[in-house]
Each structure stands twice: as structure tokens, then as C-alpha cells.
Amino acid sequence: MAVGIFDSGVGGLTVLDAVQERLPDVPFVYFGDHAHAPYGVRTDDDIYNLTTQAVERLWDAGCDLVILACNTASAAALRRMQESWIPKEKRVLGVFVPLIEALTERQWGDNSPPREVDVKHVALFATPATVRSRAFQRELAFRAIGVDVEAQACGGVVDAIEDGDLILADALVRSHVDALTRKMPKPDAAILGCTHYPLMAETFQDALGENVKVFSQANLVAESLADYLGRRPEMIGAGTESLFLTTGDPKRVSRNATQFLRKEITFTAAYP
């Protein structure tokens, strides 16, 4: 009865931590493609090919439902996967939907015309590939009007987090916030559009100021997944145990993951 969680690296562990707390009886199989991280600087075709390989490995582990806990993969690959690649008995879901539901305060199934929402000026912090895709702006436009989105490509942040260099990550976050606020001095809300970024949430909030509401995805995704499985319990797969899989060095990845989540996590090789 396992559910798969995929990310290019350790960032998706923020989502995994939240969904495990929300759904303690469900085994989760986490796949981190650390050998190819970061995805944010790759081409769309690269991202698509790497993402589909990872999802197939999670299917092999007994996960009929896979969450792309990676904004870059959700932005650059998910629509293409859903249109032509995913078998009808499987599901692959992204992380944009719960975020936009929270921002616009309307359910995804609400197909009424776009309308004005309380938030008018949104700062989007994301990887270069996610910014380039404009996927967030496209999905938001289906549901809301009158929202100004200023996107900032946060180069280097994921690399610093994956390397365990939080001092560098802190400095880079502050630099990117400064660059964005020069273009949008007073955002109402900020979107941490990469699942690595919640690991630096305090830095983002401090740099933006206390009056900016910062939306982070982990808890939103957890609630959305719990609701989905309540409606579609048949999508819980046949897997029976929780696993942590990586394409990188399991010892190094385990050490970094344990540092970030402050609890013991042991990764094994995704392809022994």
C-alpha cells in the first residue's frame, strides 16, 4: 500500500516529512535522483527523461500513485507525462495544485471563471527551469485575475543545500530576495516554488519581512494527498515497506538527509 515521492534531491524530504505525519499508516517510497541534481538548470527533455525513469522505478517498488515533490519536474515534465505516457491505472501528481488552491482559496475542481483574489502581488522563488516554464503563472491564470507575479530564478541555492553548505545557501537566498524586491518592493505573498526552499524558510521570511505571507508546499501537499486518498483509496499501491532510494552515494545522501530533517534516515542505491 505504498505511495511514491520523487525529487531530484533532498528537498522532497520536506514533503515526505509532512505526509508521513499526516498519513502515519501509509508506507512511502522516496526516490532522490541525487546523481543528476539539480534539475533546475537542465533542459526540458532532460528533466522529462530523468523524471520518467524515476517514476518507473517507483512503480516497480509497488507505488501506483507517485507525487512529484519537485517543482521543476512538475513544471517541465508533468503535463507531457499525463498527456502521452502514464498508463490509466497509474497516477502521477505534481505540487502546484495544492499551492494554487491555497493562494486563490478555491478548490481545483472549481471550474468557474477566474476571479479576483485577496493577493495582488506575488513573489515566486523557483529554479531557473520552473521560472522558464511559466507553469505557475499559467495555472494561476486559470483561477485568478489581477494577480501580478514577479519570478526570481534562484541559481545556486539547491546546489548549496545538496552540498550541506547552509551558510552559502543563506547568503544566496538573501541575494535573490534582494534582487526580487528591487523589481517588486512590496509583495503580499511569496511562493517557495522549490521543495528544497522550505529548508531555508526562516531565511526567506527574515529577508522578506514579517508582513509577507510565505507559502511553503509541504503541509499543503500533505493535506491534499490525504484528501485524494480518502476519495481514491484504490490508488494506494501494493508496496508494503517504506524505502529511501537514491541514484547518488547512499552514505553521503543519508548523512545530508539526517542533518536536514534532524532524524536518522538511511538511503539505499536505487539501482543495485
mmCIF file of C-alpha atoms in Angstrom:
data_model
loop_
_atom_site.group_PDB
_atom_site.id
_atom_site.type_symbol
_atom_site.label_atom_id
_atom_site.label_comp_id
_atom_site.label_asym_id
_atom_site.label_seq_id
_atom_site.Cartn_x
_atom_site.Cartn_y
_atom_site.Cartn_z
ATOM 1 C CA MET A 1 0.000 0.000 0.000
ATOM 2 C CA ALA A 2 2.928 2.341 -0.697
ATOM 3 C CA VAL A 3 2.876 5.818 -2.264
ATOM 4 C CA GLY A 4 5.910 7.154 -4.128
ATOM 5 C CA ILE A 5 7.560 10.520 -3.506
ATOM 6 C CA PHE A 6 10.058 11.785 -6.080
ATOM 7 C CA ASP A 7 12.516 14.662 -6.027
ATOM 8 C CA SER A 8 15.794 15.483 -7.707
ATOM 9 C CA GLY A 9 17.496 15.561 -4.304
ATOM 10 C CA VAL A 10 16.828 16.060 -0.597
ATOM 11 C CA GLY A 11 14.265 18.856 -0.999
ATOM 12 C CA GLY A 12 11.344 16.475 -1.345
ATOM 13 C CA LEU A 13 12.073 15.189 2.147
ATOM 14 C CA THR A 14 10.239 18.277 3.418
ATOM 15 C CA VAL A 15 7.128 16.945 1.667
ATOM 16 C CA LEU A 16 7.782 13.379 2.816
ATOM 17 C CA ASP A 17 8.105 14.501 6.439
ATOM 18 C CA ALA A 18 4.748 16.278 6.265
ATOM 19 C CA VAL A 19 2.866 13.457 4.528
ATOM 20 C CA GLN A 20 4.271 10.861 6.941
ATOM 21 C CA GLU A 21 2.996 12.915 9.854
ATOM 22 C CA ARG A 22 -0.416 13.341 8.193
ATOM 23 C CA LEU A 23 -0.692 9.702 6.998
ATOM 24 C CA PRO A 24 1.304 7.628 9.510
ATOM 25 C CA ASP A 25 -0.151 4.286 8.378
ATOM 26 C CA VAL A 26 0.857 4.647 4.725
ATOM 27 C CA PRO A 27 4.294 3.376 3.657
ATOM 28 C CA PHE A 28 6.168 5.837 1.430
ATOM 29 C CA VAL A 29 8.964 5.090 -1.008
ATOM 30 C CA TYR A 30 11.188 8.128 -1.555
ATOM 31 C CA PHE A 31 13.333 8.395 -4.700
ATOM 32 C CA GLY A 32 16.032 11.078 -4.801
ATOM 33 C CA ASP A 33 17.858 11.474 -8.120
ATOM 34 C CA HIS A 34 20.912 12.940 -6.406
ATOM 35 C CA ALA A 35 23.274 11.848 -9.193
ATOM 36 C CA HIS A 36 21.577 14.262 -11.584
ATOM 37 C CA ALA A 37 20.616 17.120 -9.233
ATOM 38 C CA PRO A 38 19.937 19.957 -9.644
ATOM 39 C CA TYR A 39 17.210 19.677 -12.283
ATOM 40 C CA GLY A 40 16.636 23.421 -12.411
ATOM 41 C CA VAL A 41 19.479 24.051 -14.862
ATOM 42 C CA ARG A 42 18.641 21.127 -17.197
ATOM 43 C CA THR A 43 16.695 21.159 -20.467
ATOM 44 C CA ASP A 44 13.020 20.169 -20.515
ATOM 45 C CA ASP A 45 13.855 16.950 -22.381
ATOM 46 C CA ASP A 46 16.482 16.012 -19.786
ATOM 47 C CA ILE A 47 14.019 16.671 -16.975
ATOM 48 C CA TYR A 48 11.319 14.623 -18.699
ATOM 49 C CA ASN A 49 13.594 11.637 -19.325
ATOM 50 C CA LEU A 50 15.029 11.603 -15.798
ATOM 51 C CA THR A 51 11.599 12.024 -14.220
ATOM 52 C CA THR A 52 10.005 9.178 -16.177
ATOM 53 C CA GLN A 53 12.899 6.862 -15.277
ATOM 54 C CA ALA A 54 12.441 7.657 -11.602
ATOM 55 C CA VAL A 55 8.671 7.191 -11.725
ATOM 56 C CA GLU A 56 9.101 3.784 -13.380
ATOM 57 C CA ARG A 57 11.410 2.754 -10.525
ATOM 58 C CA LEU A 58 8.741 3.805 -8.001
ATOM 59 C CA TRP A 59 6.118 1.813 -9.898
ATOM 60 C CA ASP A 60 8.448 -1.193 -9.645
ATOM 61 C CA ALA A 61 8.524 -0.626 -5.860
ATOM 62 C CA GLY A 62 4.743 -1.034 -5.692
ATOM 63 C CA CYS A 63 3.661 2.615 -5.895
ATOM 64 C CA ASP A 64 0.696 3.129 -8.239
ATOM 65 C CA LEU A 65 0.499 6.770 -7.135
ATOM 66 C CA VAL A 66 3.588 8.988 -7.347
ATOM 67 C CA ILE A 67 3.897 12.561 -6.103
ATOM 68 C CA LEU A 68 6.409 14.718 -7.977
ATOM 69 C CA ALA A 69 7.730 16.576 -4.926
ATOM 70 C CA CYS A 70 9.837 18.591 -7.334
ATOM 71 C CA ASN A 71 8.542 21.844 -8.770
ATOM 72 C CA THR A 72 10.948 21.657 -11.700
ATOM 73 C CA ALA A 73 9.664 18.219 -12.733
ATOM 74 C CA SER A 74 6.070 19.307 -12.123
ATOM 75 C CA ALA A 75 6.611 22.383 -14.297
ATOM 76 C CA ALA A 76 8.686 20.891 -17.101
ATOM 77 C CA ALA A 77 7.542 17.255 -17.370
ATOM 78 C CA LEU A 78 4.207 16.504 -15.717
ATOM 79 C CA ARG A 79 1.818 17.749 -18.407
ATOM 80 C CA ARG A 80 3.730 15.861 -21.112
ATOM 81 C CA MET A 81 3.706 12.713 -18.957
ATOM 82 C CA GLN A 82 -0.031 12.960 -18.313
ATOM 83 C CA GLU A 83 -0.859 13.525 -21.971
ATOM 84 C CA SER A 84 1.018 10.626 -23.508
ATOM 85 C CA TRP A 85 2.927 8.414 -21.089
ATOM 86 C CA ILE A 86 1.161 7.460 -17.836
ATOM 87 C CA PRO A 87 -0.961 4.254 -18.002
ATOM 88 C CA LYS A 88 -4.579 4.747 -16.953
ATOM 89 C CA GLU A 89 -4.169 2.517 -13.885
ATOM 90 C CA LYS A 90 -1.363 4.749 -12.522
ATOM 91 C CA ARG A 91 -1.355 8.342 -11.268
ATOM 92 C CA VAL A 92 1.381 10.962 -11.115
ATOM 93 C CA LEU A 93 0.536 14.224 -9.336
ATOM 94 C CA GLY A 94 2.505 17.452 -9.003
ATOM 95 C CA VAL A 95 2.923 20.012 -6.241
ATOM 96 C CA PHE A 96 1.479 23.127 -7.912
ATOM 97 C CA VAL A 97 -2.186 22.258 -7.377
ATOM 98 C CA PRO A 98 -2.330 22.451 -3.547
ATOM 99 C CA LEU A 99 -0.288 25.663 -3.631
ATOM 100 C CA ILE A 100 -2.604 27.427 -6.060
ATOM 101 C CA GLU A 101 -5.664 26.165 -4.164
ATOM 102 C CA ALA A 102 -4.287 27.797 -1.009
ATOM 103 C CA LEU A 103 -3.281 31.014 -2.746
ATOM 104 C CA THR A 104 -6.625 31.505 -4.524
ATOM 105 C CA GLU A 105 -8.789 29.911 -1.805
ATOM 106 C CA ARG A 106 -10.676 27.833 -4.345
ATOM 107 C CA GLN A 107 -10.743 24.091 -4.955
ATOM 108 C CA TRP A 108 -9.093 22.599 -8.041
ATOM 109 C CA GLY A 109 -12.416 21.182 -9.223
ATOM 110 C CA ASP A 110 -13.984 24.656 -9.183
ATOM 111 C CA ASN A 111 -14.311 25.363 -12.913
ATOM 112 C CA SER A 112 -15.969 28.755 -12.579
ATOM 113 C CA PRO A 113 -14.327 31.665 -14.441
ATOM 114 C CA PRO A 114 -11.178 33.275 -12.997
ATOM 115 C CA ARG A 115 -11.951 35.881 -10.358
ATOM 116 C CA GLU A 116 -10.179 38.408 -8.204
ATOM 117 C CA VAL A 117 -8.497 37.099 -5.059
ATOM 118 C CA ASP A 118 -7.146 38.821 -1.970
ATOM 119 C CA VAL A 119 -3.495 38.520 -3.009
ATOM 120 C CA LYS A 120 -2.404 41.036 -5.660
ATOM 121 C CA HIS A 121 1.415 40.944 -5.701
ATOM 122 C CA VAL A 122 3.134 37.546 -5.527
ATOM 123 C CA ALA A 123 6.858 36.869 -5.376
ATOM 124 C CA LEU A 124 7.791 33.489 -6.864
ATOM 125 C CA PHE A 125 11.154 31.993 -5.915
ATOM 126 C CA ALA A 126 11.994 28.953 -8.027
ATOM 127 C CA THR A 127 14.644 27.170 -10.062
ATOM 128 C CA PRO A 128 15.605 28.550 -13.488
ATOM 129 C CA ALA A 129 13.662 25.748 -15.252
ATOM 130 C CA THR A 130 10.484 26.397 -13.265
ATOM 131 C CA VAL A 131 10.710 30.139 -13.923
ATOM 132 C CA ARG A 132 11.341 29.497 -17.624
ATOM 133 C CA SER A 133 8.295 27.204 -17.898
ATOM 134 C CA ARG A 134 5.873 29.853 -16.571
ATOM 135 C CA ALA A 135 3.790 26.862 -15.379
ATOM 136 C CA PHE A 136 2.852 28.556 -12.117
ATOM 137 C CA GLN A 137 1.612 31.695 -13.871
ATOM 138 C CA ARG A 138 -0.305 29.594 -16.411
ATOM 139 C CA GLU A 139 -2.123 27.533 -13.781
ATOM 140 C CA LEU A 140 -2.797 30.606 -11.640
ATOM 141 C CA ALA A 141 -4.342 32.454 -14.603
ATOM 142 C CA PHE A 142 -6.998 29.739 -14.944
ATOM 143 C CA ARG A 143 -8.279 30.608 -11.478
ATOM 144 C CA ALA A 144 -7.421 34.213 -10.632
ATOM 145 C CA ILE A 145 -7.277 37.604 -12.313
ATOM 146 C CA GLY A 146 -5.460 40.754 -11.298
ATOM 147 C CA VAL A 147 -2.506 38.953 -9.688
ATOM 148 C CA ASP A 148 0.945 40.314 -10.519
ATOM 149 C CA VAL A 149 3.622 37.590 -10.291
ATOM 150 C CA GLU A 150 7.309 38.503 -10.175
ATOM 151 C CA ALA A 151 9.528 35.437 -10.570
ATOM 152 C CA GLN A 152 13.107 35.140 -9.367
ATOM 153 C CA ALA A 153 15.320 32.284 -10.584
ATOM 154 C CA CYS A 154 17.323 31.270 -7.519
ATOM 155 C CA GLY A 155 20.501 29.894 -9.063
ATOM 156 C CA GLY A 156 22.878 28.084 -6.715
ATOM 157 C CA VAL A 157 20.507 27.574 -3.778
ATOM 158 C CA VAL A 158 19.727 23.918 -4.492
ATOM 159 C CA ASP A 159 23.420 23.135 -5.054
ATOM 160 C CA ALA A 160 24.349 24.707 -1.730
ATOM 161 C CA ILE A 161 21.609 22.786 0.110
ATOM 162 C CA GLU A 162 22.592 19.492 -1.534
ATOM 163 C CA ASP A 163 26.224 20.148 -0.550
ATOM 164 C CA GLY A 164 25.174 20.833 3.033
ATOM 165 C CA ASP A 165 26.538 24.407 2.876
ATOM 166 C CA LEU A 166 23.777 26.285 4.676
ATOM 167 C CA ILE A 167 25.913 29.404 5.155
ATOM 168 C CA LEU A 168 26.212 29.775 1.387
ATOM 169 C CA ALA A 169 22.519 28.905 0.948
ATOM 170 C CA ASP A 170 21.592 31.641 3.440
ATOM 171 C CA ALA A 171 23.665 34.227 1.578
ATOM 172 C CA LEU A 172 22.233 33.210 -1.796
ATOM 173 C CA VAL A 173 18.638 33.365 -0.546
ATOM 174 C CA ARG A 174 19.156 36.892 0.786
ATOM 175 C CA SER A 175 20.735 37.937 -2.501
ATOM 176 C CA HIS A 176 17.809 36.549 -4.523
ATOM 177 C CA VAL A 177 15.233 38.175 -2.220
ATOM 178 C CA ASP A 178 17.062 41.486 -2.631
ATOM 179 C CA ALA A 179 17.019 41.095 -6.434
ATOM 180 C CA LEU A 180 13.281 40.379 -6.461
ATOM 181 C CA THR A 181 12.295 43.191 -4.109
ATOM 182 C CA ARG A 182 14.112 45.665 -6.329
ATOM 183 C CA LYS A 183 11.562 44.675 -9.016
ATOM 184 C CA MET A 184 8.577 44.209 -6.653
ATOM 185 C CA PRO A 185 9.215 46.257 -3.495
ATOM 186 C CA LYS A 186 6.120 45.179 -1.553
ATOM 187 C CA PRO A 187 4.866 41.667 -2.348
ATOM 188 C CA ASP A 188 1.753 40.490 -0.464
ATOM 189 C CA ALA A 189 2.831 36.858 -0.580
ATOM 190 C CA ALA A 190 5.848 34.775 -1.500
ATOM 191 C CA ILE A 191 5.851 31.298 -3.026
ATOM 192 C CA LEU A 192 8.744 28.974 -2.210
ATOM 193 C CA GLY A 193 8.498 27.235 -5.569
ATOM 194 C CA CYS A 194 11.045 24.504 -4.916
ATOM 195 C CA THR A 195 10.755 21.813 -2.266
ATOM 196 C CA HIS A 196 14.352 22.456 -1.215
ATOM 197 C CA TYR A 197 13.481 26.000 -0.170
ATOM 198 C CA PRO A 198 11.449 25.200 2.982
ATOM 199 C CA LEU A 199 14.776 24.169 4.487
ATOM 200 C CA MET A 200 15.602 27.898 4.236
ATOM 201 C CA ALA A 201 12.104 29.165 5.088
ATOM 202 C CA GLU A 202 13.269 31.198 8.083
ATOM 203 C CA THR A 203 15.831 32.988 5.932
ATOM 204 C CA PHE A 204 13.246 33.777 3.242
ATOM 205 C CA GLN A 205 10.827 35.126 5.871
ATOM 206 C CA ASP A 206 13.515 37.199 7.587
ATOM 207 C CA ALA A 207 14.714 38.697 4.304
ATOM 208 C CA LEU A 208 11.185 39.437 3.063
ATOM 209 C CA GLY A 209 9.887 40.825 6.345
ATOM 210 C CA GLU A 210 7.117 39.728 8.668
ATOM 211 C CA ASN A 211 4.337 41.352 6.623
ATOM 212 C CA VAL A 212 4.843 38.979 3.666
ATOM 213 C CA LYS A 213 2.951 35.679 3.891
ATOM 214 C CA VAL A 214 5.268 32.877 2.793
ATOM 215 C CA PHE A 215 3.585 29.842 1.219
ATOM 216 C CA SER A 216 5.531 26.597 1.586
ATOM 217 C CA GLN A 217 4.300 23.427 -0.016
ATOM 218 C CA ALA A 218 4.923 20.535 2.374
ATOM 219 C CA ASN A 219 1.836 20.794 4.614
ATOM 220 C CA LEU A 220 -0.386 21.846 1.722
ATOM 221 C CA VAL A 221 0.660 18.768 -0.276
ATOM 222 C CA ALA A 222 0.132 16.527 2.763
ATOM 223 C CA GLU A 223 -3.451 17.723 3.251
ATOM 224 C CA SER A 224 -4.172 17.445 -0.472
ATOM 225 C CA LEU A 225 -2.793 13.887 -0.600
ATOM 226 C CA ALA A 226 -4.855 12.837 2.433
ATOM 227 C CA ASP A 227 -7.982 14.204 0.728
ATOM 228 C CA TYR A 228 -7.114 12.471 -2.565
ATOM 229 C CA LEU A 229 -6.532 9.077 -0.939
ATOM 230 C CA GLY A 230 -9.759 9.481 1.001
ATOM 231 C CA ARG A 231 -11.549 9.767 -2.342
ATOM 232 C CA ARG A 232 -9.377 7.300 -4.269
ATOM 233 C CA PRO A 233 -8.162 4.627 -1.807
ATOM 234 C CA GLU A 234 -7.622 2.209 -4.686
ATOM 235 C CA MET A 235 -4.617 4.305 -5.768
ATOM 236 C CA ILE A 236 -2.569 3.117 -2.796
ATOM 237 C CA GLY A 237 -0.212 0.596 -4.392
ATOM 238 C CA ALA A 238 0.867 -2.909 -3.451
ATOM 239 C CA GLY A 239 4.144 -1.970 -1.756
ATOM 240 C CA THR A 240 4.339 -2.740 1.957
ATOM 241 C CA GLU A 241 7.514 -1.059 3.252
ATOM 242 C CA SER A 242 8.972 2.422 3.411
ATOM 243 C CA LEU A 243 12.213 2.876 1.482
ATOM 244 C CA PHE A 244 14.674 5.666 0.702
ATOM 245 C CA LEU A 245 16.245 5.261 -2.732
ATOM 246 C CA THR A 246 18.990 7.369 -4.314
ATOM 247 C CA THR A 247 20.982 7.425 -7.526
ATOM 248 C CA GLY A 248 23.807 9.106 -5.620
ATOM 249 C CA ASP A 249 26.186 7.935 -2.879
ATOM 250 C CA PRO A 250 23.880 6.407 -0.224
ATOM 251 C CA LYS A 251 26.226 7.217 2.677
ATOM 252 C CA ARG A 252 26.646 10.864 1.709
ATOM 253 C CA VAL A 253 22.950 11.324 0.928
ATOM 254 C CA SER A 254 21.955 9.661 4.223
ATOM 255 C CA ARG A 255 24.273 11.987 6.126
ATOM 256 C CA ASN A 256 22.859 15.127 4.473
ATOM 257 C CA ALA A 257 19.241 13.971 4.840
ATOM 258 C CA THR A 258 19.747 13.189 8.528
ATOM 259 C CA GLN A 259 21.262 16.662 9.005
ATOM 260 C CA PHE A 260 18.362 18.437 7.298
ATOM 261 C CA LEU A 261 15.474 16.586 8.963
ATOM 262 C CA ARG A 262 17.287 16.067 12.278
ATOM 263 C CA LYS A 263 16.358 12.383 12.380
ATOM 264 C CA GLU A 264 18.111 9.245 11.182
ATOM 265 C CA ILE A 265 17.447 8.465 7.502
ATOM 266 C CA THR A 266 19.170 5.668 5.608
ATOM 267 C CA PHE A 267 19.194 5.653 1.804
ATOM 268 C CA THR A 268 19.987 2.640 -0.367
ATOM 269 C CA ALA A 269 21.010 2.511 -4.026
ATOM 270 C CA ALA A 270 18.041 2.882 -6.367
ATOM 271 C CA TYR A 271 19.629 0.513 -8.872
ATOM 272 C CA PRO A 272 21.751 -2.099 -7.038
#
